[in-house]
Each structure stands twice: as C-alpha cells, then as structure tokens.
Short mmCIF file of C-alpha atoms in Angstrom, two decimals:
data_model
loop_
_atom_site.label_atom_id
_atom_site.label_comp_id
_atom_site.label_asym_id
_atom_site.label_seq_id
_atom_site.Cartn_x
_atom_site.Cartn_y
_atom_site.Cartn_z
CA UNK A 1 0.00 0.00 0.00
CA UNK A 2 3.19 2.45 0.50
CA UNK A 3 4.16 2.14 -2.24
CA UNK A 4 0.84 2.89 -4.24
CA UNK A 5 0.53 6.22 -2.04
CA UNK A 6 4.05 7.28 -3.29
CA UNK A 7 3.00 6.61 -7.42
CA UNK A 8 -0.40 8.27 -6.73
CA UNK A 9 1.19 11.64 -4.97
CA UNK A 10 3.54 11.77 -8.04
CA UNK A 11 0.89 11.29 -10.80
CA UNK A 12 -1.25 13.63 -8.90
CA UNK A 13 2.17 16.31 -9.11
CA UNK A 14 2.94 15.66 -12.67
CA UNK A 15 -0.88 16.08 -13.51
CA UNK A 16 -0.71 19.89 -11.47
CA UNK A 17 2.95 20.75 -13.35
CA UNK A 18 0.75 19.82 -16.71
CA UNK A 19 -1.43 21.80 -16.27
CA UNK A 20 0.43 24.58 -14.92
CA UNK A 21 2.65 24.72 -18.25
CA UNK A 22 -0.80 25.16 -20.21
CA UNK A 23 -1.52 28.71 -18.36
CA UNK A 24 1.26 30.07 -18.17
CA UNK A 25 2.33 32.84 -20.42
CA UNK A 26 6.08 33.72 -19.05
CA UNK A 27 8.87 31.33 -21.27
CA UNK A 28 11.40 31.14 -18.25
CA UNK A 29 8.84 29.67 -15.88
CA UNK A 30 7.75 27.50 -18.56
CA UNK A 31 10.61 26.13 -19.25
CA UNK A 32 11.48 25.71 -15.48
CA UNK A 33 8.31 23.71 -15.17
CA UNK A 34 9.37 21.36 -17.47
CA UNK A 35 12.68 20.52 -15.81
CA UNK A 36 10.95 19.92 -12.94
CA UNK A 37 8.50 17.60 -14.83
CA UNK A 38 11.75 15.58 -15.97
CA UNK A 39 12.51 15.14 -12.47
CA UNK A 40 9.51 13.98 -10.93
CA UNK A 41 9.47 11.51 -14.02
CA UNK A 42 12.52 10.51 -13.11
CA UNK A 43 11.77 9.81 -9.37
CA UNK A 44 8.04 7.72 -10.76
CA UNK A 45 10.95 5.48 -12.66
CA UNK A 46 12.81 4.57 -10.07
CA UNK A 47 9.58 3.68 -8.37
CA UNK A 48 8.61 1.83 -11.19
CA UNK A 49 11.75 -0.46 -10.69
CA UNK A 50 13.30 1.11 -14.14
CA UNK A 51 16.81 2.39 -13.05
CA UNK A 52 19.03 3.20 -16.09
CA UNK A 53 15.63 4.70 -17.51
CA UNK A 54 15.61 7.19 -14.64
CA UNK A 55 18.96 8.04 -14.56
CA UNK A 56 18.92 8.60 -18.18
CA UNK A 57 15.72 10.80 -18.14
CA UNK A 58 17.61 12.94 -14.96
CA UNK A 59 20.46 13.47 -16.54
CA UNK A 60 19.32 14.19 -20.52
CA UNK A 61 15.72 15.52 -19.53
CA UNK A 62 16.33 17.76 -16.46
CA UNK A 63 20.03 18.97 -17.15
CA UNK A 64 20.81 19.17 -20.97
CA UNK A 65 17.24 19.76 -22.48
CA UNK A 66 16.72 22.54 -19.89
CA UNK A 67 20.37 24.07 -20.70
CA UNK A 68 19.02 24.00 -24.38
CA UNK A 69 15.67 26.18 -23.89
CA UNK A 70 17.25 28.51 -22.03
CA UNK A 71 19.94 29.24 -24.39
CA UNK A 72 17.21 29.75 -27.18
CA UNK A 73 15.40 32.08 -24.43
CA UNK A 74 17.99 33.69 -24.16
CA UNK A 75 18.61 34.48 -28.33
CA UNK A 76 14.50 34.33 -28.68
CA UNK A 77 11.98 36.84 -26.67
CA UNK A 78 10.97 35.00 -23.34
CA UNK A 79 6.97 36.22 -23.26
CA UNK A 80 4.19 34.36 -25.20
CA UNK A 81 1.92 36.39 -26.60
CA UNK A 82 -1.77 35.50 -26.01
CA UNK A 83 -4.06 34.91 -28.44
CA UNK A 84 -6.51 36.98 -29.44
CA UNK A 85 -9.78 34.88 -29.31
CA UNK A 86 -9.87 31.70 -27.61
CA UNK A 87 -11.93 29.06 -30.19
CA UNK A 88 -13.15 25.96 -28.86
CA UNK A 89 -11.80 23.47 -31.40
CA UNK A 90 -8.39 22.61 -29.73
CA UNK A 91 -10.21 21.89 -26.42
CA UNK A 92 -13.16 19.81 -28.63
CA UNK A 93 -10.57 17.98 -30.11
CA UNK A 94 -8.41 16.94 -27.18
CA UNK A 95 -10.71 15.69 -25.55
CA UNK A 96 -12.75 13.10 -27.93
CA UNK A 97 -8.92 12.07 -28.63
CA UNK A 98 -9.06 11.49 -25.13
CA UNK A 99 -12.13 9.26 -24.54
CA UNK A 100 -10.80 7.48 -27.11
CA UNK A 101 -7.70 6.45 -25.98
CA UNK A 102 -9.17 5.78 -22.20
CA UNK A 103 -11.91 3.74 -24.03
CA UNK A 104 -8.92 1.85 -25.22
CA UNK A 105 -7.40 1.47 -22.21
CA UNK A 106 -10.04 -1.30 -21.07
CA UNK A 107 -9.18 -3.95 -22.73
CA UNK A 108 -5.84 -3.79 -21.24
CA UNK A 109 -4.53 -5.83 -18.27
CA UNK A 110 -4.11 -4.50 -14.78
CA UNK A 111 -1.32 -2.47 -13.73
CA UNK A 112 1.65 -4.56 -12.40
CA UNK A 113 -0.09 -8.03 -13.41
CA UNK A 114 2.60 -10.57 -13.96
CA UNK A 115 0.37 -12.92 -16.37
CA UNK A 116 0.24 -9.89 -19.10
CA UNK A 117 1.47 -10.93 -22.45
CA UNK A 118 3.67 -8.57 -22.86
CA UNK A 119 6.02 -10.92 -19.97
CA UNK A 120 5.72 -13.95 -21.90
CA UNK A 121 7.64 -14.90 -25.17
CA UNK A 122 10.53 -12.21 -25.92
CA UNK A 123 11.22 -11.09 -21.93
CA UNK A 124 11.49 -14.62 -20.33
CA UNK A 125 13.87 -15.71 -22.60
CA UNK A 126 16.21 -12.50 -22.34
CA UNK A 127 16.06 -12.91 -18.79
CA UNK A 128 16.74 -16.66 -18.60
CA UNK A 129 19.62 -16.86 -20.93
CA UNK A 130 21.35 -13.28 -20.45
CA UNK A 131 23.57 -14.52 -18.18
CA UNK A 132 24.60 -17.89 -19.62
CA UNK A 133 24.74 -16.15 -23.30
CA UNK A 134 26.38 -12.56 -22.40
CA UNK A 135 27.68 -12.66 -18.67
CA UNK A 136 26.90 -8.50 -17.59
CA UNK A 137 24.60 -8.98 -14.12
CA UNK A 138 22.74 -5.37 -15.86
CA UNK A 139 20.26 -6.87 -18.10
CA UNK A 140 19.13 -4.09 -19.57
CA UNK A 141 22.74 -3.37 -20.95
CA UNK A 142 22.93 -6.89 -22.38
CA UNK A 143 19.71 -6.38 -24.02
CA UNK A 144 20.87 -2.60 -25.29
CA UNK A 145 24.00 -3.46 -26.31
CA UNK A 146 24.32 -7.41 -27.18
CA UNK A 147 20.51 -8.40 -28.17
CA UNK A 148 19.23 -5.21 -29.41
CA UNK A 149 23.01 -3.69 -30.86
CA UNK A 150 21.36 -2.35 -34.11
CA UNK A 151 18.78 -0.35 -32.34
CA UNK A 152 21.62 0.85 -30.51
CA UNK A 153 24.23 1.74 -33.87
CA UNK A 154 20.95 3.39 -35.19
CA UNK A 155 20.10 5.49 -31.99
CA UNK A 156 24.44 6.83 -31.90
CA UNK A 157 24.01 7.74 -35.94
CA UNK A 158 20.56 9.46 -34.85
CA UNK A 159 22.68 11.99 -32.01
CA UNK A 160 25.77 12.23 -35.18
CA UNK A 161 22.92 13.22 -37.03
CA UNK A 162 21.71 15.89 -34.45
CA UNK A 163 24.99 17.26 -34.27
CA UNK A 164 26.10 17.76 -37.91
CA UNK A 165 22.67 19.29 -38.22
CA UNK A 166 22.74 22.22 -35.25
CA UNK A 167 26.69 22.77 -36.80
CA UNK A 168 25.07 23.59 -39.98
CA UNK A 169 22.54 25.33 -39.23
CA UNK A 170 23.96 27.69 -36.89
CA UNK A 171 27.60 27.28 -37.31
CA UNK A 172 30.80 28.69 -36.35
CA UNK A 173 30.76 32.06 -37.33
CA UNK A 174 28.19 31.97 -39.86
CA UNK A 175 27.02 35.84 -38.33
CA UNK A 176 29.61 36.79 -39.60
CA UNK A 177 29.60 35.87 -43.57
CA UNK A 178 26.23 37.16 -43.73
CA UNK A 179 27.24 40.75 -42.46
CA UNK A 180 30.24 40.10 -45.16
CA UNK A 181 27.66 39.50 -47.88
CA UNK A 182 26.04 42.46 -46.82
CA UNK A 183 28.98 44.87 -47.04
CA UNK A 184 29.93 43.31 -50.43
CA UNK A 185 26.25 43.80 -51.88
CA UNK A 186 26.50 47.89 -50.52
CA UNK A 187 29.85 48.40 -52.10
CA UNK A 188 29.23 46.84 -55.55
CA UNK A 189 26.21 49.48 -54.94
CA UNK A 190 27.80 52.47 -54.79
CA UNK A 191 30.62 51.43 -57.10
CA UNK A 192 27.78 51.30 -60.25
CA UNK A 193 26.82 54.57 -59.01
CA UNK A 194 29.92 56.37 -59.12
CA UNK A 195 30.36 54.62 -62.77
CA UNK A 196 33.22 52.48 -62.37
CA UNK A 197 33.50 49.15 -63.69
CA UNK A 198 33.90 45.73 -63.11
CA UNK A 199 38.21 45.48 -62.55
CA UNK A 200 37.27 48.33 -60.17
CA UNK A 201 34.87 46.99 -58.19
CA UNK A 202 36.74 43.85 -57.83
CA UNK A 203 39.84 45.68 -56.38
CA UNK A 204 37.57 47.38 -54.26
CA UNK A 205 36.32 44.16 -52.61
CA UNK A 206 39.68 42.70 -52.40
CA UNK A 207 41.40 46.02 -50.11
CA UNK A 208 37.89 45.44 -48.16
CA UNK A 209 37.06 48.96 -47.37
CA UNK B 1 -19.46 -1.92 -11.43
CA UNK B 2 -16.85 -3.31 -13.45
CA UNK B 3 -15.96 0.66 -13.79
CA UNK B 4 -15.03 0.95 -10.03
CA UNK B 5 -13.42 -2.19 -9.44
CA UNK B 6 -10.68 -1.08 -12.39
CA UNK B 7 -10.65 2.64 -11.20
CA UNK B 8 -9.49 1.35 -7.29
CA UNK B 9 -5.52 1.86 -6.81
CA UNK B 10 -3.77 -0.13 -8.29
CA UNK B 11 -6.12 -0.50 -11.59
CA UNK B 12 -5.68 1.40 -14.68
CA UNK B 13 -4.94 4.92 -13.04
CA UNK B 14 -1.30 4.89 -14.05
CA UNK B 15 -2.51 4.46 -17.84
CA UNK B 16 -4.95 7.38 -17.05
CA UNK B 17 -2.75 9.79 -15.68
CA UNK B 18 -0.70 8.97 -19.02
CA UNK B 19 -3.75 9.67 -21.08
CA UNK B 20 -4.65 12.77 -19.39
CA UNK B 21 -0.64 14.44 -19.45
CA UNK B 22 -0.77 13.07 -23.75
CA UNK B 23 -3.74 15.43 -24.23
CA UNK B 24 -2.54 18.08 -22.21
CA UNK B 25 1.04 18.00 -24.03
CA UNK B 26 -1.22 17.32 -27.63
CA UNK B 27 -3.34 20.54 -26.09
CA UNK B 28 -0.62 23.07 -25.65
CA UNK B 29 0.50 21.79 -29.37
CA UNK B 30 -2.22 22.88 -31.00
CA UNK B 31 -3.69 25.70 -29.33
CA UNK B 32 -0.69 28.06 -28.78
CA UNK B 33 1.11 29.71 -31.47
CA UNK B 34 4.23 30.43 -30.23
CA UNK B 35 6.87 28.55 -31.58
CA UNK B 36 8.91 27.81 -28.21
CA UNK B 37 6.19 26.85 -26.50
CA UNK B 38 5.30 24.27 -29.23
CA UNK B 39 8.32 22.40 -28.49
CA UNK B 40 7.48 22.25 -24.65
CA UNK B 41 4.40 20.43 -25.61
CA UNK B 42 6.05 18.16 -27.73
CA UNK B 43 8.57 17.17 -24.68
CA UNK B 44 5.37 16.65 -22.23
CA UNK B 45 3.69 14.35 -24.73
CA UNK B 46 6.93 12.46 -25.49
CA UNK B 47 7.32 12.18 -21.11
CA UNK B 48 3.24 10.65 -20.94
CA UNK B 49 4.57 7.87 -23.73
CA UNK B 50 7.25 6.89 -22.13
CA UNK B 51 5.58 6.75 -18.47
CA UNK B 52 2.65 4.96 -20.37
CA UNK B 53 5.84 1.87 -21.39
CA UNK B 54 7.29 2.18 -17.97
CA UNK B 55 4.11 1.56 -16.18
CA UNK B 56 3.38 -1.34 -18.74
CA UNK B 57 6.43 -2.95 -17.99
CA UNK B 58 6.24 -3.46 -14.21
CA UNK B 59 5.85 -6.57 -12.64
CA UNK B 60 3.87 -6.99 -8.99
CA UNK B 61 6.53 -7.98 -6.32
CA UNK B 62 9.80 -7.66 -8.90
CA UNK B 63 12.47 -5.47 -8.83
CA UNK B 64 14.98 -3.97 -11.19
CA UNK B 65 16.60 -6.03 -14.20
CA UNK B 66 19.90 -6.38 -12.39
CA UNK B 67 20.82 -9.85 -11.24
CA UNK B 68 21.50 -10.45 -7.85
CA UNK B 69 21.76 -13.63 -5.56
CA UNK B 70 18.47 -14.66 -4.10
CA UNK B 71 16.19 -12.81 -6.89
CA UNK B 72 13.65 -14.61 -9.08
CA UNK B 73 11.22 -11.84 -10.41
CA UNK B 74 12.61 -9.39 -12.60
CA UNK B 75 10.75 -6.30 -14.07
CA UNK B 76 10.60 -6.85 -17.63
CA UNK B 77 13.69 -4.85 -19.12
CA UNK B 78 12.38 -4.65 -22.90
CA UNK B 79 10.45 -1.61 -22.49
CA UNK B 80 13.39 0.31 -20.32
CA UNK B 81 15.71 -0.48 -23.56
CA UNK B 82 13.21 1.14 -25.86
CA UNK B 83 12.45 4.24 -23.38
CA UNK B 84 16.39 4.83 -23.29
CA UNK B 85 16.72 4.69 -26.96
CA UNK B 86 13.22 7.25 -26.98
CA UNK B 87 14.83 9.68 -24.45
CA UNK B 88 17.87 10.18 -26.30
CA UNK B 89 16.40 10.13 -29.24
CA UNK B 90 14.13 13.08 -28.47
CA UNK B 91 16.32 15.15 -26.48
CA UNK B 92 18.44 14.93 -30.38
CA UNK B 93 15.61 15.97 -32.17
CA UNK B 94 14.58 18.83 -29.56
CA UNK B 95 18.30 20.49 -30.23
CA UNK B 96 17.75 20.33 -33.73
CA UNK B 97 13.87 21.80 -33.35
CA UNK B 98 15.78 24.57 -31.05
CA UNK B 99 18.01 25.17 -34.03
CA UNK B 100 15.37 26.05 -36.23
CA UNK B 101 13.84 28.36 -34.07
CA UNK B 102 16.64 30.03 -33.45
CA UNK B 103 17.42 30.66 -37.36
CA UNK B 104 13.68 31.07 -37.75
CA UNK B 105 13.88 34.38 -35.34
CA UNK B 106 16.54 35.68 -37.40
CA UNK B 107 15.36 35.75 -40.68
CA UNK B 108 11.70 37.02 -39.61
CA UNK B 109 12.37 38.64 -36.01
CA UNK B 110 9.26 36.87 -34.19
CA UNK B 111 8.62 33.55 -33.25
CA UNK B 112 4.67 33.58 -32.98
CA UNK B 113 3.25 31.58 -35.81
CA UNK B 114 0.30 34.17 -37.03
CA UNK B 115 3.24 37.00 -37.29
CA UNK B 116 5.08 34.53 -39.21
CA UNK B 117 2.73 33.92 -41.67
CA UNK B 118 1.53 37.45 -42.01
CA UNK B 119 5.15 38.16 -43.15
CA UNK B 120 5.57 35.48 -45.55
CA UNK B 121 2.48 36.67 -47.17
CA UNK B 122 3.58 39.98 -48.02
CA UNK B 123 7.04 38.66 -48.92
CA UNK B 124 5.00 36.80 -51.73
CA UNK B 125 3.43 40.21 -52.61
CA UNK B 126 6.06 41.89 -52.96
CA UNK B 127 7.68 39.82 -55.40
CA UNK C 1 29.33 40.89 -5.18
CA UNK C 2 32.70 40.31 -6.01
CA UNK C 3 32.97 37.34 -3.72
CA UNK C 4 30.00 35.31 -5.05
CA UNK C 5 32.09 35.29 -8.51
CA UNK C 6 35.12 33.58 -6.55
CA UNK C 7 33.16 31.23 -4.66
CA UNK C 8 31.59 30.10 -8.07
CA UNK C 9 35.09 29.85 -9.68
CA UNK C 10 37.08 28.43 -6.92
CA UNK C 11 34.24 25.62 -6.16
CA UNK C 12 34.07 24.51 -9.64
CA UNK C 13 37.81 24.55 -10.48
CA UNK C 14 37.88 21.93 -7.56
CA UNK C 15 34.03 19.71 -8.42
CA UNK C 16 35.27 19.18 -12.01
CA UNK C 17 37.65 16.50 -11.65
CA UNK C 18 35.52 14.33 -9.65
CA UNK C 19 32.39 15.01 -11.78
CA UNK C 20 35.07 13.77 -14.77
CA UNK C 21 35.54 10.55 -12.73
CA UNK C 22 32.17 9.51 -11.45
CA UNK C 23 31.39 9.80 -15.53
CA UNK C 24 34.12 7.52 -15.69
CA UNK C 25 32.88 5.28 -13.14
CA UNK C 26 29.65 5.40 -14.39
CA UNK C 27 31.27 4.17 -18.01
CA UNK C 28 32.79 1.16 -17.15
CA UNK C 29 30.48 0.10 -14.25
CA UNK C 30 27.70 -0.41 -16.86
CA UNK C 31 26.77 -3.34 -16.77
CA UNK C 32 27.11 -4.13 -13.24
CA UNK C 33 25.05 -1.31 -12.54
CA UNK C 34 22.39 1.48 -13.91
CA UNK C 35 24.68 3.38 -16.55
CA UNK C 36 26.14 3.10 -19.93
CA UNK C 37 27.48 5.08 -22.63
CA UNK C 38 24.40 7.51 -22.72
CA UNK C 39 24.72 8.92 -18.92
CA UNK C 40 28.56 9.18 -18.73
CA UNK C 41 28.42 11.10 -22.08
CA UNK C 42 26.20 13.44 -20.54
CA UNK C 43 27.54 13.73 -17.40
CA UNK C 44 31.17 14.50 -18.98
CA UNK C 45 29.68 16.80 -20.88
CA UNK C 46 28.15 18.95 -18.12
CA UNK C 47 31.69 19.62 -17.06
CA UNK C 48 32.55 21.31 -20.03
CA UNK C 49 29.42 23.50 -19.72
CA UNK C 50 29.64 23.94 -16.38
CA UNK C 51 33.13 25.39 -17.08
CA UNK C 52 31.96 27.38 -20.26
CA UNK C 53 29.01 29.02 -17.89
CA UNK C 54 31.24 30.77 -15.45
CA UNK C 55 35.15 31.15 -17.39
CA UNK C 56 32.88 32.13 -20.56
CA UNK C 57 33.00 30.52 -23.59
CA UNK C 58 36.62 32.13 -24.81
CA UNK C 59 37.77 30.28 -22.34
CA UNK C 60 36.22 27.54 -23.08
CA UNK C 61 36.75 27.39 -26.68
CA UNK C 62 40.60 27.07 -25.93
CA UNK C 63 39.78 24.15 -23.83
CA UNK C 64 37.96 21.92 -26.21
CA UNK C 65 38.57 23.45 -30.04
CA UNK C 66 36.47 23.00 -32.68
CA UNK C 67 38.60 20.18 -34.74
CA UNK C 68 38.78 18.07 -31.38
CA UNK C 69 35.29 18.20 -31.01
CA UNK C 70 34.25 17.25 -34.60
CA UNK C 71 36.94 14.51 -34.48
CA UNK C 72 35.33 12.91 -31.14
CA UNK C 73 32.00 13.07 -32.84
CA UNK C 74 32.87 11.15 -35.60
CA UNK C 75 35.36 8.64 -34.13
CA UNK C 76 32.67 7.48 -31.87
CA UNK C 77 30.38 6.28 -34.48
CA UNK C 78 33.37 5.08 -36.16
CA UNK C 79 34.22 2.84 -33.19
CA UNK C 80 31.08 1.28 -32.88
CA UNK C 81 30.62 0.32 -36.51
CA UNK C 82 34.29 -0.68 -36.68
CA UNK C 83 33.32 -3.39 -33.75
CA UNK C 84 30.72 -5.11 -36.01
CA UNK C 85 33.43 -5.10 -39.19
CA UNK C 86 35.59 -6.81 -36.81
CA UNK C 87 33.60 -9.20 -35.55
CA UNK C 88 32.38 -9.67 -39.40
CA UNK C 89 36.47 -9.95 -40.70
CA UNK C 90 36.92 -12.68 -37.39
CA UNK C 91 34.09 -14.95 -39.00
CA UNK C 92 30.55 -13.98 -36.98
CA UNK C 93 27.79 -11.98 -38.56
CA UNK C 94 27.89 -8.15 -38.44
CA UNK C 95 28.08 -7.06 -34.54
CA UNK C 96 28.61 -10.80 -33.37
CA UNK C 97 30.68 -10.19 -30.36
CA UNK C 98 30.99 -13.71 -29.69
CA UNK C 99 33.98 -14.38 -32.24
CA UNK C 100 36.48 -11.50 -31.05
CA UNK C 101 37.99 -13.47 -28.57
CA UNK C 102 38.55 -17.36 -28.06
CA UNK C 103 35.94 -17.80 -24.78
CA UNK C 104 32.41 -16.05 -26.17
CA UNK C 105 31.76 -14.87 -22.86
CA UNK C 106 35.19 -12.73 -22.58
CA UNK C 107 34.37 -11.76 -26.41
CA UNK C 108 30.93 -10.45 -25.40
CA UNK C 109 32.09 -8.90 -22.50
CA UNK C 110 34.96 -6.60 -24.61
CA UNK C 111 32.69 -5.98 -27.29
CA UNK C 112 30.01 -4.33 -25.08
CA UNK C 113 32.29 -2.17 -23.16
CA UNK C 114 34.07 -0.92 -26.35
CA UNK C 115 30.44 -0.40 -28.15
CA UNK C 116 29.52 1.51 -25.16
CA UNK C 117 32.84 3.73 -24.95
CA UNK C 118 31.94 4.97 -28.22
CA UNK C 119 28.60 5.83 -27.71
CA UNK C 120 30.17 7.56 -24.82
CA UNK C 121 32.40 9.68 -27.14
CA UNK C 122 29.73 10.48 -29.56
CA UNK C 123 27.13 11.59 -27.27
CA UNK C 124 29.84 13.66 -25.14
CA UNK C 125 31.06 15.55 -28.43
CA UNK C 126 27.45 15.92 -29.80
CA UNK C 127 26.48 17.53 -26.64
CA UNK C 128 29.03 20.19 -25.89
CA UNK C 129 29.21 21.17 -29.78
CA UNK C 130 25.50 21.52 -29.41
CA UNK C 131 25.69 23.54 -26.51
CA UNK C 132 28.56 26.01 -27.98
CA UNK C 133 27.15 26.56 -31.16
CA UNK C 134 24.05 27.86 -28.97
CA UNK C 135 26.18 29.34 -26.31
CA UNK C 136 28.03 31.47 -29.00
CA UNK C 137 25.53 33.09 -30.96
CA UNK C 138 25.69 36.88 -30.97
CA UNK C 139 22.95 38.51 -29.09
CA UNK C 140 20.43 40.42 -31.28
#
C-alpha cells in the first residue's frame, strides 16, 4: 500500500505541473516547469523499478534539455503572446482524442499483473539466458547493447545526425559571412553609381574597405 | 461496477494519468502559437509515452533487471531499452527543433506563428 | 558581489575533476550497474558546460577546439561500426561479439564495453558542440 501512495502523490504532481505549463504565459517559468517535470518523471521510474531509464531521463531531460531552452530564451523573446480569441476546437478535439484512448485502455490488463502478455515470449527468454549467453549482471545493458546492438548503432548515428545538423545550421561564425555579404552587396552598390567598372569593383572588394 | 473495481488503486490509473498528461502536451500543441512553446508540448507528450511503457512494464513484487543472488522476479527490461533509446532520441531531435527556431527568429524577427505567416504573405506580394 | 564570482570559480575549479571521474565510473560500471554510454556522455559533458558558464565561452573554446570536437564526434560512431566489421572480418555476422575473442563470454564482455565507450564519445562531443554553437551566438 506504500508504495501505491508514493506513485499516486507523483501522478497527482505531474498532472498539477501539466497543467500549470498550459496557463502560463512567461517562457522562463515554462521552461522551469518542465525541468521539474523531468525530475519527478525521473523519481516515478525509479519507483517503477526502471533504473538506467531514470537516470537517463535525470540526466538528458532535467540537465541538458533545460540548458538548451534557455539558451534559445535567451537568443529568442521569453513572453508568449496571447491569443486573441480563444476558439473551442483545440479543447473539442483533445478531448474526444481522449475518450478514445481511455476507451482503449479497457481492454488492457491490470497495472503490475505478472500474467500480461507482454512478460511472456521475448522477456522470459532475455532474462533466462542473459547470463549464460552474455555474462553482464545489468540486463538491460545486455539487451541494449548485445541483443538489441542495431537499435543501438541506429540510436548513436541518430545523435551524429543531431549534431552535424545544429553545426550547420547555426555554425561557427556563420554571423559573420552574412554581415560580409552584406557589405559586399553595398559596395558593388555604390561602385555602379559612381560609374566604375567591373576590374574596379573587384579591387575594391579585395582592399575590403 | 466493473468501472469501479478497475478505477481502485492499483487499476488502470497509471494508464490514465498517461492519457490525461498526452492530451494536455497534444493541447498546448495545438492551441498556442508560439513557436517555443510548441516544443514544450512536444517534450510533455513524449514524457506521458514513455511513463505509459514504464508503467506497462512493471511486474507486482519484482524489482529492477539487475541480477542479484536470491532474486527470481525481474521487471521486464524490454520496455526500459526502448524508453532509453526514446529519451535520447528526443532530447536529439529537440536540439535540432531549437536550431530552427533560433534561425527562424533571425530571418523574420518573431517567433509567434500568425506573425510569421503574415510576413511570408507579403514577402510573396512583394515579389 | 565580487565574492559570489570567486566562490563560483574556486568551487568549480575543484568539483570538475571528480564530476570527470564519477562519468568515468559510471562508463565502465555499466553493466554491473544502472549506466552506460548515454549517462557518462552526458555527465562528462556537463563539465565542459559547467566550465563554459562561469570562465565564458573564450575560455572555453581554448579548452575543447572545434577540430577536437568534430573529431570525437565522428570517431565514436566510427568505433562502434568498426566493432561489427571486426567481428564480421573474425568470422561472426555483423556485430557478433561472440567471435572476437577465443571464450564467447570474454568476447561479449569486450565488445560491449568498447560499443559503449563509443557511444560515450559520440554523445559527449554531440552535446558540448550543441551547446557552444548555442552558447556562442551573438545577441540580437
């Protein structure tokens, strides 16, 4: 029973900080809310008896993520503007999605129920045989990294990928070429105007006055 | 009633609670217009489907997926391998969404979705 | 005021070495353990931004340059895929770490924790680029 009380308080909290992050207008607080979202997540794991899923969601959700939106805060304004009229549709639509999904949610087995089928073929046998066939005591790194390795080569190309693609779009010094452009574009400009031609202008650009 | 057998702790309320923090994050998607605050609805939804796995995954009476002496019931570990893969996965794409943003307030100044479109339409009457 | 900015300096000039080796620890300790490549990447990583955040990133870009930090992000993909050709060259299928060494248990054993120092690498140098490149934008 303690440990029911503990998962319902935190559920209860995440529902609040949800809800919370809907009305508010200010960015900062926003964005505050939602590290401490990734935190209380993380705390429900552990409780939920996942470990390197917790520890992975405290350190990527609550520390780098966070870092990130307040860097683009920082660049960006940090107020939301509200809009004008508020139209029902959103609200309509969320919430037949909604009894939908918890219509759905029937047919599916109790919480914690160790007959679900989702325990029986794949599971048992990773559990049985991971330490006869791979030898870690973690199973969950023998699974990542021995029984699942291509999910795992696909998931490192996936952060390469993330990488190259925040270099490129906002790379080193990039500021900087387009102000160059710019002065290039005024001098050819005023070079036409004063008549001279194209050797000219080209020696101009060179000496970059 | 079936209804209020399934609603008493433990039940289905985990699976609700996951339901109910999807809509809000699906909510804040498409309702607001700022661009920033898009993003932050995209990370709650992306938190309710992974605590919607977790949840699925636990086992009555187990503990973690480490072996130790004297243990028999284990959590089942498949759904903590996907969640890891999802969490890094989406903290990767919510750099790159940042990026956009960021380049996306430079060339038109504002990141509120009905300015933005405003702007592009004159551009395209202008030219 | 002038004392909060040396308390901040002093205190993290001394916490970054062992936040460097509990990433370590939490490396290598993978599979006995919660951890992996995917936390200790992070965790080195908030080192370097840690340090950017109070020396400011001049500083900081003499630490970590912007060749070394392309070169880590590619040699840890590298790494990873290079395991599987290896274990493909020694006979097994692609990422079969059973055939790297002669017992299959030692062989699995060395192929996860060089799979997972790579992944280390690559998330570590993904993350700190990513945070520079935001960190160094000029202010509008």
């Amino acid at each position: 029973m303690i440990f029911d009380l503990v998962d319902i308080t935190l559920l209860v909290f995440l529902a609040i900080t949800a809800l919370a992050v809907i009305r508010l207008d200010n960015l900062f607080a926003v964005v505050m809310l939602l590290g401490i979202f990734s935190l209380i997540s993380a705390v429900l794991y552990v409780n939920l008896d996942a470990v390197d899923v917790a520890f992975t969601e405290a350190a990527v959700g609550a520390g780098i993520s966070t870092v990130l939106m307040l860097g683009t805060l920082a660049l960006t304004g940090s107020m939301e503007q509200k809009p004008q009229r508020w139209s029902p549709i959103p609200l309509a639509v969320v919430v037949l999605t909604g009894a939908a999904l918890i219509y759905g949610t029937f047919d599916m087995p109790n919480y914690g129920d160790p007959d679900a089928p989702i325990h029986k073929h794949v599971a048992d046998r990773y559990i049985e045989k991971s330490g006869e066939e791979v030898g870690p005591p973690n199973i969950v790194t023998s699974v990542l990294a021995s029984y699942r390795g291509f999910d795992t080569l696909g998931e490192v190309v996936v952060v390469f990928t993330a990488g190259v693609g925040v270099l490129t779009l906002l790379g080193h010094g990039h500021l900087s070429r387009r102000k160059r452009h710019r002065e290039e574009d005024e001098i050819e400009r005023e070079a036409t105007e004063l008549g001279l031609d194209e050797s000219d202008i080209e020696r101009l650009e060179e000496e970059d006055i | 009633m079936s209804l209020f057998e399934n609603f008493v702790i433990p039940g289905l309320f985990n699976y609700w609670v996951a339901i109910f923090l999807m809509m809000a994050g699906f909510y804040v998607v498409i309702s607001r217009g700022n661009l920033v605050k898009k993003i932050v609805g995209l990370n709650v939804f992306q938190l309710s489907v992974f605590l919607l796995y977790i949840s699925m995954g636990k086992v009555d009476g187990g503990t973690a997926p480490i072996l130790a002496e004297g243990i028999t019931t284990f959590s089942n570990p498949l759904p903590h391998v996907l969640i890891l893969t999802a969490i890094v996965v989406g903290v990767a794409t919510t750099a790159l969404g940042l990026a956009l943003v960021v380049r996306i307030n430079e060339s038109f100044g504002t990141i509120e979705d009905m300015e933005i479109s405003e702007l592009e339409r004159k551009m395209e009457e202008q030219e | 005021m002038m004392h909060r900015k040396h308390i901040l300096r002093t205190v993290s000039k001394i916490l970054a070495p062992f936040i460097m080796l509990f990433a370590l620890y939490v490396q290598f300790h993978g599979d006995y353990g919660p951890g992996g490549g995917f936390q200790a990447g992070v965790i080195f990583a908030s080192v370097f931004i840690l340090y950017a955040l109070i020396y400011g990133m001049d500083n900081a870009r003499r630490v970590l340059p912007p060749n070394v930090r392309r070169v880590l992000l590619g040699t840890g993909v590298l790494i990873y895929a290079g395991t599987g050709v290896v274990g493909m060259l020694m006979g097994g299928n692609f990422l079969n770490y059973s055939v790297l060494l002669s017992n299959p248990l030692n062989g699995q054993h060395l192929g996860i924790n060089v799979i997972e120092f790579g992944v280390g690498m690559t998330v570590f140098a993904a993350m700190v680029s990513i945070f520079f490149v935001f960190a160094g934008q000029d202010r509008q």
